[in-house]
């Protein structure tokens, strides 16, 4: 038989594993009488935990949103996961959460048992942060868009595309995807009658939410696959780079993953690479690092970027006596 305090912690732990527990089932799991369970629930409510109780055949207990944040119960692995996530967030790509993430991490470590503090310290010393990849975005913008996706609310915002052209968009948001370099919003654009991806760092100002909309099935099966395809130029959205590589398709497929580009065989010694042009400077570096002869068919701006890069390399060799 668990002590009263241990049983309360056990009740909290179980309530956090499901959205709803039937009363008899929860009492059986705790090996207590339903009256004892009701008293435990009342004590937890007095401590500030917003536990909702319902009666009837489908009656039971569930956590509900409260007026304040009560103490949070985490097991060892959950506490470590939260600590790692907070440490990453403090140096991540979402601006406005760095200081609050550090404060939360300090509070969490203060209440950790010694064994967990040692593990957290070991992780912190072993994890070496790298330079941020991609631009930072405003946390409030990300939160507004996430809420619109969850509640299926139309959202309007000012947007500046890759060419710097500004527009006002009114879309039906379906989800957010982080690629490791950028945050993207995937949304249905009624004005274009098609799906679109929007780089969130190019959203200008604060998005405005509007009326509800009926959800659609996600494009390409799931949002991450769609964004990956759009970046690789699989979906006809924006400019597309077309580059002939002087190697067979099966050879280049070992180096170029499907998430980066689409490869089409031309003949036994050449293949065509199709990819997006959202990051031209990265594409220039990537092509020069492939150690493969290539011919750029389009776009012209990629040819110009490569020409400039080649001239810089030539000047560097001349200055170095190469």
CSV table of C-alpha atoms in Angstrom, one decimal:
chain,number,residue,atom,x,y,z
A,1,UNK,CA,0.0,0.0,0.0
A,2,UNK,CA,1.4,3.4,-1.0
A,3,UNK,CA,1.7,6.2,1.5
A,4,UNK,CA,-0.6,9.1,1.0
A,5,UNK,CA,2.0,11.4,-0.4
A,6,UNK,CA,3.4,8.7,-2.7
A,7,UNK,CA,-0.1,7.9,-3.9
A,8,UNK,CA,-0.8,11.5,-4.8
A,9,UNK,CA,2.4,11.6,-6.9
A,10,UNK,CA,1.3,8.4,-8.6
A,11,UNK,CA,-2.1,9.9,-9.3
A,12,UNK,CA,-0.5,12.9,-10.9
A,13,UNK,CA,1.8,10.7,-13.0
A,14,UNK,CA,-1.0,8.6,-14.3
A,15,UNK,CA,-3.3,11.6,-15.1
A,16,UNK,CA,-0.5,13.0,-17.3
A,17,UNK,CA,-0.3,9.9,-19.4
A,18,UNK,CA,-3.9,10.1,-20.8
A,19,UNK,CA,-6.4,12.7,-21.7
A,20,UNK,CA,-9.1,10.9,-19.6
A,21,UNK,CA,-9.2,8.2,-17.0
A,22,UNK,CA,-12.3,6.2,-16.0
A,23,UNK,CA,-12.7,6.4,-12.3
A,24,UNK,CA,-12.9,2.7,-11.6
A,25,UNK,CA,-10.0,2.0,-13.9
A,26,UNK,CA,-7.8,4.6,-12.2
A,27,UNK,CA,-8.8,3.3,-8.7
A,28,UNK,CA,-7.9,-0.2,-9.7
A,29,UNK,CA,-4.6,0.9,-11.2
A,30,UNK,CA,-3.7,2.5,-7.8
A,31,UNK,CA,-5.1,-0.4,-5.8
A,32,UNK,CA,-7.4,1.9,-3.8
A,33,UNK,CA,-11.1,2.2,-3.2
A,34,UNK,CA,-12.9,4.8,-5.4
A,35,UNK,CA,-13.7,6.9,-2.3
A,36,UNK,CA,-10.0,7.1,-1.5
A,37,UNK,CA,-9.3,8.2,-5.1
A,38,UNK,CA,-12.0,10.9,-4.8
A,39,UNK,CA,-10.3,12.2,-1.6
A,40,UNK,CA,-6.9,12.2,-3.4
A,41,UNK,CA,-8.4,14.2,-6.3
A,42,UNK,CA,-9.9,16.7,-3.9
A,43,UNK,CA,-6.5,17.2,-2.2
A,44,UNK,CA,-4.8,17.7,-5.6
A,45,UNK,CA,-7.3,20.3,-6.5
A,46,UNK,CA,-6.6,22.2,-3.2
A,47,UNK,CA,-2.9,22.2,-4.3
A,48,UNK,CA,-3.8,23.9,-7.5
A,49,UNK,CA,-4.1,21.1,-10.0
A,50,UNK,CA,-7.0,21.7,-12.4
A,51,UNK,CA,-8.5,18.2,-12.4
A,52,UNK,CA,-11.9,17.8,-14.0
A,53,UNK,CA,-14.3,15.1,-12.8
A,54,UNK,CA,-17.3,13.9,-14.7
A,55,UNK,CA,-20.1,11.5,-13.6
A,56,UNK,CA,-22.1,8.9,-15.4
A,57,UNK,CA,-21.2,5.8,-17.4
A,58,UNK,CA,-18.3,7.5,-19.1
A,59,UNK,CA,-17.3,9.4,-15.9
A,60,UNK,CA,-13.8,9.9,-14.8
A,61,UNK,CA,-10.9,12.3,-14.3
A,62,UNK,CA,-8.8,14.5,-16.6
A,63,UNK,CA,-6.5,17.5,-16.5
A,64,UNK,CA,-8.0,20.7,-17.7
A,65,UNK,CA,-6.5,24.2,-18.3
A,66,UNK,CA,-6.2,26.2,-15.1
A,67,UNK,CA,-5.8,29.8,-14.0
A,68,UNK,CA,-2.1,29.2,-13.1
A,69,UNK,CA,0.7,26.7,-13.5
A,70,UNK,CA,0.7,24.1,-10.7
A,71,UNK,CA,3.8,22.1,-9.9
A,72,UNK,CA,4.7,19.8,-12.8
A,73,UNK,CA,5.6,16.2,-12.2
A,74,UNK,CA,8.3,14.7,-14.4
A,75,UNK,CA,10.1,11.4,-14.3
A,76,UNK,CA,13.9,11.2,-14.7
A,77,UNK,CA,14.0,10.8,-18.5
A,78,UNK,CA,11.3,13.5,-19.0
A,79,UNK,CA,13.3,16.0,-16.8
A,80,UNK,CA,16.5,15.3,-18.8
A,81,UNK,CA,14.6,15.8,-22.1
A,82,UNK,CA,13.2,19.1,-21.0
A,83,UNK,CA,16.6,20.3,-19.8
A,84,UNK,CA,18.2,19.4,-23.1
A,85,UNK,CA,15.3,21.1,-25.0
A,86,UNK,CA,15.7,24.3,-22.9
A,87,UNK,CA,19.4,24.4,-23.5
A,88,UNK,CA,18.9,24.1,-27.2
A,89,UNK,CA,16.2,26.7,-27.2
A,90,UNK,CA,18.5,29.2,-25.4
A,91,UNK,CA,20.8,29.1,-28.4
A,92,UNK,CA,18.2,28.3,-31.1
A,93,UNK,CA,16.7,30.0,-34.1
A,94,UNK,CA,13.6,31.4,-32.3
A,95,UNK,CA,14.3,34.9,-30.9
A,96,UNK,CA,12.6,36.1,-27.7
A,97,UNK,CA,12.8,32.8,-25.8
A,98,UNK,CA,16.5,32.7,-25.0
A,99,UNK,CA,16.3,34.4,-21.6
A,100,UNK,CA,13.1,32.7,-20.5
A,101,UNK,CA,14.6,29.3,-21.6
A,102,UNK,CA,17.7,29.9,-19.4
A,103,UNK,CA,15.5,31.0,-16.4
A,104,UNK,CA,13.4,27.8,-16.8
A,105,UNK,CA,16.5,25.7,-17.1
A,106,UNK,CA,18.0,27.2,-13.8
A,107,UNK,CA,14.7,26.5,-12.0
A,108,UNK,CA,14.5,23.0,-13.2
A,109,UNK,CA,18.1,22.2,-12.2
A,110,UNK,CA,17.5,23.6,-8.7
A,111,UNK,CA,14.8,21.1,-8.0
A,112,UNK,CA,16.5,18.1,-9.7
A,113,UNK,CA,18.0,15.4,-7.5
A,114,UNK,CA,21.7,15.2,-7.4
A,115,UNK,CA,21.8,12.2,-9.8
A,116,UNK,CA,20.0,14.1,-12.5
A,117,UNK,CA,22.0,17.3,-12.0
A,118,UNK,CA,25.2,15.2,-12.7
A,119,UNK,CA,23.7,13.8,-15.9
A,120,UNK,CA,22.5,17.2,-17.0
A,121,UNK,CA,26.0,18.7,-16.3
A,122,UNK,CA,27.6,15.9,-18.3
A,123,UNK,CA,25.3,16.5,-21.2
A,124,UNK,CA,25.9,20.3,-21.1
A,125,UNK,CA,29.7,19.8,-21.1
A,126,UNK,CA,29.6,17.3,-23.9
A,127,UNK,CA,27.1,19.1,-26.2
A,128,UNK,CA,29.0,21.8,-28.2
A,129,UNK,CA,26.7,24.4,-29.8
A,130,UNK,CA,27.4,25.2,-33.4
A,131,UNK,CA,26.9,28.5,-35.1
A,132,UNK,CA,23.2,29.2,-35.8
A,133,UNK,CA,22.1,28.1,-39.2
A,134,UNK,CA,19.5,30.3,-40.9
A,135,UNK,CA,17.9,33.5,-39.6
A,136,UNK,CA,16.1,33.8,-36.3
A,137,UNK,CA,12.4,34.3,-36.1
A,138,UNK,CA,10.1,36.1,-33.6
A,139,UNK,CA,8.6,33.7,-31.0
A,140,UNK,CA,5.3,35.6,-31.0
A,141,UNK,CA,4.9,35.2,-34.7
A,142,UNK,CA,5.6,31.5,-34.5
A,143,UNK,CA,3.1,31.2,-31.6
A,144,UNK,CA,0.4,33.1,-33.5
A,145,UNK,CA,0.8,30.9,-36.6
A,146,UNK,CA,0.9,27.7,-34.5
A,147,UNK,CA,-2.4,28.7,-32.8
A,148,UNK,CA,-4.0,29.4,-36.2
A,149,UNK,CA,-2.9,26.0,-37.4
A,150,UNK,CA,-4.3,24.3,-34.3
A,151,UNK,CA,-7.6,26.1,-34.2
A,152,UNK,CA,-8.0,26.1,-38.1
A,153,UNK,CA,-8.2,29.9,-38.3
A,154,UNK,CA,-7.5,31.8,-41.5
A,155,UNK,CA,-4.4,34.0,-41.2
A,156,UNK,CA,-3.3,37.2,-43.0
A,157,UNK,CA,0.2,38.6,-43.1
A,158,UNK,CA,2.5,40.7,-45.2
A,159,UNK,CA,5.2,38.7,-46.9
A,160,UNK,CA,8.4,39.4,-48.8
A,161,UNK,CA,9.5,36.7,-51.2
A,162,UNK,CA,13.0,35.6,-52.3
A,163,UNK,CA,13.2,38.5,-54.8
A,164,UNK,CA,12.2,41.0,-52.2
A,165,UNK,CA,8.7,41.6,-53.6
A,166,UNK,CA,6.1,42.4,-51.0
A,167,UNK,CA,2.6,41.1,-51.0
A,168,UNK,CA,-0.3,40.6,-48.5
A,169,UNK,CA,-1.4,37.0,-48.2
A,170,UNK,CA,-4.7,35.5,-46.8
A,171,UNK,CA,-4.2,31.7,-46.3
A,172,UNK,CA,-5.5,28.7,-44.5
A,173,UNK,CA,-2.6,27.4,-42.3
A,174,UNK,CA,-2.1,23.7,-41.8
A,175,UNK,CA,1.2,23.3,-40.1
A,176,UNK,CA,4.7,24.4,-39.3
A,177,UNK,CA,7.9,22.6,-40.4
A,178,UNK,CA,11.5,23.2,-39.2
A,179,UNK,CA,14.1,22.0,-41.7
A,180,UNK,CA,17.1,22.6,-39.5
A,181,UNK,CA,17.9,25.9,-41.3
A,182,UNK,CA,14.5,27.6,-41.6
A,183,UNK,CA,10.9,27.5,-40.3
A,184,UNK,CA,8.2,27.1,-42.9
A,185,UNK,CA,4.4,27.6,-42.8
A,186,UNK,CA,2.5,25.2,-45.1
A,187,UNK,CA,-0.9,26.7,-46.0
A,188,UNK,CA,-3.7,26.5,-48.6
A,189,UNK,CA,-3.8,29.8,-50.6
A,190,UNK,CA,-7.3,30.4,-51.9
A,191,UNK,CA,-6.2,33.2,-54.2
A,192,UNK,CA,-3.9,30.7,-56.1
A,193,UNK,CA,-6.1,27.7,-55.5
A,194,UNK,CA,-3.0,25.7,-54.4
A,195,UNK,CA,-0.7,24.8,-51.5
A,196,UNK,CA,2.1,27.2,-50.7
A,197,UNK,CA,5.1,27.2,-48.3
A,198,UNK,CA,6.1,30.5,-46.6
A,199,UNK,CA,9.5,31.1,-44.9
A,200,UNK,CA,8.4,32.5,-41.5
A,201,UNK,CA,11.4,34.8,-41.3
A,202,UNK,CA,10.0,36.6,-44.3
A,203,UNK,CA,6.7,37.3,-42.6
A,204,UNK,CA,6.5,41.0,-42.0
A,205,UNK,CA,4.8,42.3,-38.8
A,206,UNK,CA,2.3,40.4,-36.7
A,207,UNK,CA,0.0,37.9,-38.5
A,208,UNK,CA,-3.8,38.5,-38.1
A,209,UNK,CA,-6.1,35.6,-37.5
A,210,UNK,CA,-9.6,35.4,-39.0
A,211,UNK,CA,-12.5,33.1,-39.5
A,212,UNK,CA,-12.5,29.3,-39.2
A,213,UNK,CA,-12.0,27.1,-42.3
A,214,UNK,CA,-12.6,23.4,-43.1
A,215,UNK,CA,-9.3,21.5,-43.0
A,216,UNK,CA,-7.9,19.7,-46.1
A,217,UNK,CA,-5.8,16.5,-46.3
A,218,UNK,CA,-2.1,17.5,-46.2
A,219,UNK,CA,-0.3,17.7,-49.5
A,220,UNK,CA,2.1,14.9,-50.5
A,221,UNK,CA,0.8,12.8,-47.7
A,222,UNK,CA,2.4,14.9,-44.9
A,223,UNK,CA,3.7,18.4,-44.5
A,224,UNK,CA,7.3,17.5,-43.9
A,225,UNK,CA,7.5,15.6,-47.2
A,226,UNK,CA,5.8,18.5,-49.0
A,227,UNK,CA,8.3,21.1,-47.7
A,228,UNK,CA,11.2,18.7,-48.5
A,229,UNK,CA,9.9,18.3,-52.0
A,230,UNK,CA,9.4,22.1,-52.4
A,231,UNK,CA,13.0,22.8,-51.3
A,232,UNK,CA,14.3,20.2,-53.7
A,233,UNK,CA,12.2,21.6,-56.6
A,234,UNK,CA,9.8,18.7,-56.9
A,235,UNK,CA,6.8,21.0,-56.6
A,236,UNK,CA,6.5,23.7,-59.2
A,237,UNK,CA,6.7,26.6,-56.8
A,238,UNK,CA,9.1,29.4,-57.6
A,239,UNK,CA,12.3,29.2,-59.6
A,240,UNK,CA,14.0,25.9,-60.3
A,241,UNK,CA,17.7,25.2,-61.0
A,242,UNK,CA,18.5,22.8,-63.8
A,243,UNK,CA,22.1,21.5,-63.8
A,244,UNK,CA,23.6,18.8,-66.0
A,245,UNK,CA,26.1,16.6,-64.0
A,246,UNK,CA,28.8,14.8,-65.9
A,247,UNK,CA,28.2,11.5,-64.0
A,248,UNK,CA,25.6,8.7,-64.3
A,249,UNK,CA,22.5,9.1,-62.2
A,250,UNK,CA,23.2,6.0,-60.1
A,251,UNK,CA,26.6,7.5,-59.1
A,252,UNK,CA,25.3,10.9,-58.2
A,253,UNK,CA,22.3,9.3,-56.2
A,254,UNK,CA,24.9,8.1,-53.7
A,255,UNK,CA,26.0,11.7,-53.0
A,256,UNK,CA,22.8,13.7,-53.5
A,257,UNK,CA,19.8,12.7,-51.3
A,258,UNK,CA,16.2,13.0,-52.6
A,259,UNK,CA,15.5,15.7,-50.0
A,260,UNK,CA,18.1,17.9,-51.7
A,261,UNK,CA,17.4,17.5,-55.4
A,262,UNK,CA,15.7,15.3,-58.0
A,263,UNK,CA,18.0,13.4,-60.4
A,264,UNK,CA,16.9,12.3,-64.0
A,265,UNK,CA,19.1,10.2,-66.2
A,266,UNK,CA,20.1,11.7,-69.5
A,267,UNK,CA,22.4,9.0,-70.8
A,268,UNK,CA,25.0,6.6,-69.5
A,269,UNK,CA,27.4,9.4,-68.5
A,270,UNK,CA,25.2,12.4,-67.6
A,271,UNK,CA,22.2,13.2,-65.5
A,272,UNK,CA,20.0,16.2,-64.9
A,273,UNK,CA,19.7,17.7,-61.4
A,274,UNK,CA,16.6,19.7,-60.5
A,275,UNK,CA,16.4,21.6,-57.2
A,276,UNK,CA,15.0,24.8,-55.7
A,277,UNK,CA,16.8,28.1,-55.7
A,278,UNK,CA,15.8,29.3,-52.3
A,279,UNK,CA,19.4,29.3,-51.1
A,280,UNK,CA,21.6,30.3,-54.1
A,281,UNK,CA,24.8,30.9,-52.1
A,282,UNK,CA,24.5,27.4,-50.6
A,283,UNK,CA,23.8,25.9,-54.0
A,284,UNK,CA,26.9,27.6,-55.4
A,285,UNK,CA,29.1,26.2,-52.6
A,286,UNK,CA,27.4,22.7,-53.0
A,287,UNK,CA,28.0,22.6,-56.7
A,288,UNK,CA,31.7,23.6,-56.4
A,289,UNK,CA,32.2,21.0,-53.6
A,290,UNK,CA,30.7,18.1,-55.6
A,291,UNK,CA,34.0,17.5,-57.5
A,292,UNK,CA,32.0,16.8,-60.6
A,293,UNK,CA,31.9,18.6,-63.9
A,294,UNK,CA,28.6,20.3,-64.5
A,295,UNK,CA,26.7,22.7,-66.8
A,296,UNK,CA,24.1,25.1,-65.5
A,297,UNK,CA,21.1,25.4,-67.8
A,298,UNK,CA,19.1,27.7,-65.6
A,299,UNK,CA,18.5,30.1,-63.9
A,300,UNK,CA,20.8,32.8,-65.2
A,301,UNK,CA,21.3,34.2,-61.7
A,302,UNK,CA,22.9,30.9,-60.7
A,303,UNK,CA,25.3,31.2,-63.6
A,304,UNK,CA,26.2,34.7,-62.5
A,305,UNK,CA,26.8,33.6,-58.8
A,306,UNK,CA,29.1,30.9,-60.0
A,307,UNK,CA,31.0,33.3,-62.3
A,308,UNK,CA,31.6,35.6,-59.4
A,309,UNK,CA,32.7,32.8,-57.1
A,310,UNK,CA,35.1,31.6,-59.8
A,311,UNK,CA,36.6,35.1,-60.2
A,312,UNK,CA,37.2,35.3,-56.4
A,313,UNK,CA,38.9,32.0,-56.4
A,314,UNK,CA,41.1,33.1,-59.4
A,315,UNK,CA,42.1,36.3,-57.7
A,316,UNK,CA,42.9,34.4,-54.5
A,317,UNK,CA,45.2,32.1,-56.4
A,318,UNK,CA,47.0,35.0,-58.1
A,319,UNK,CA,47.6,36.7,-54.8
A,320,UNK,CA,48.9,33.5,-53.3
A,321,UNK,CA,51.2,32.9,-56.2
A,322,UNK,CA,49.2,29.9,-57.4
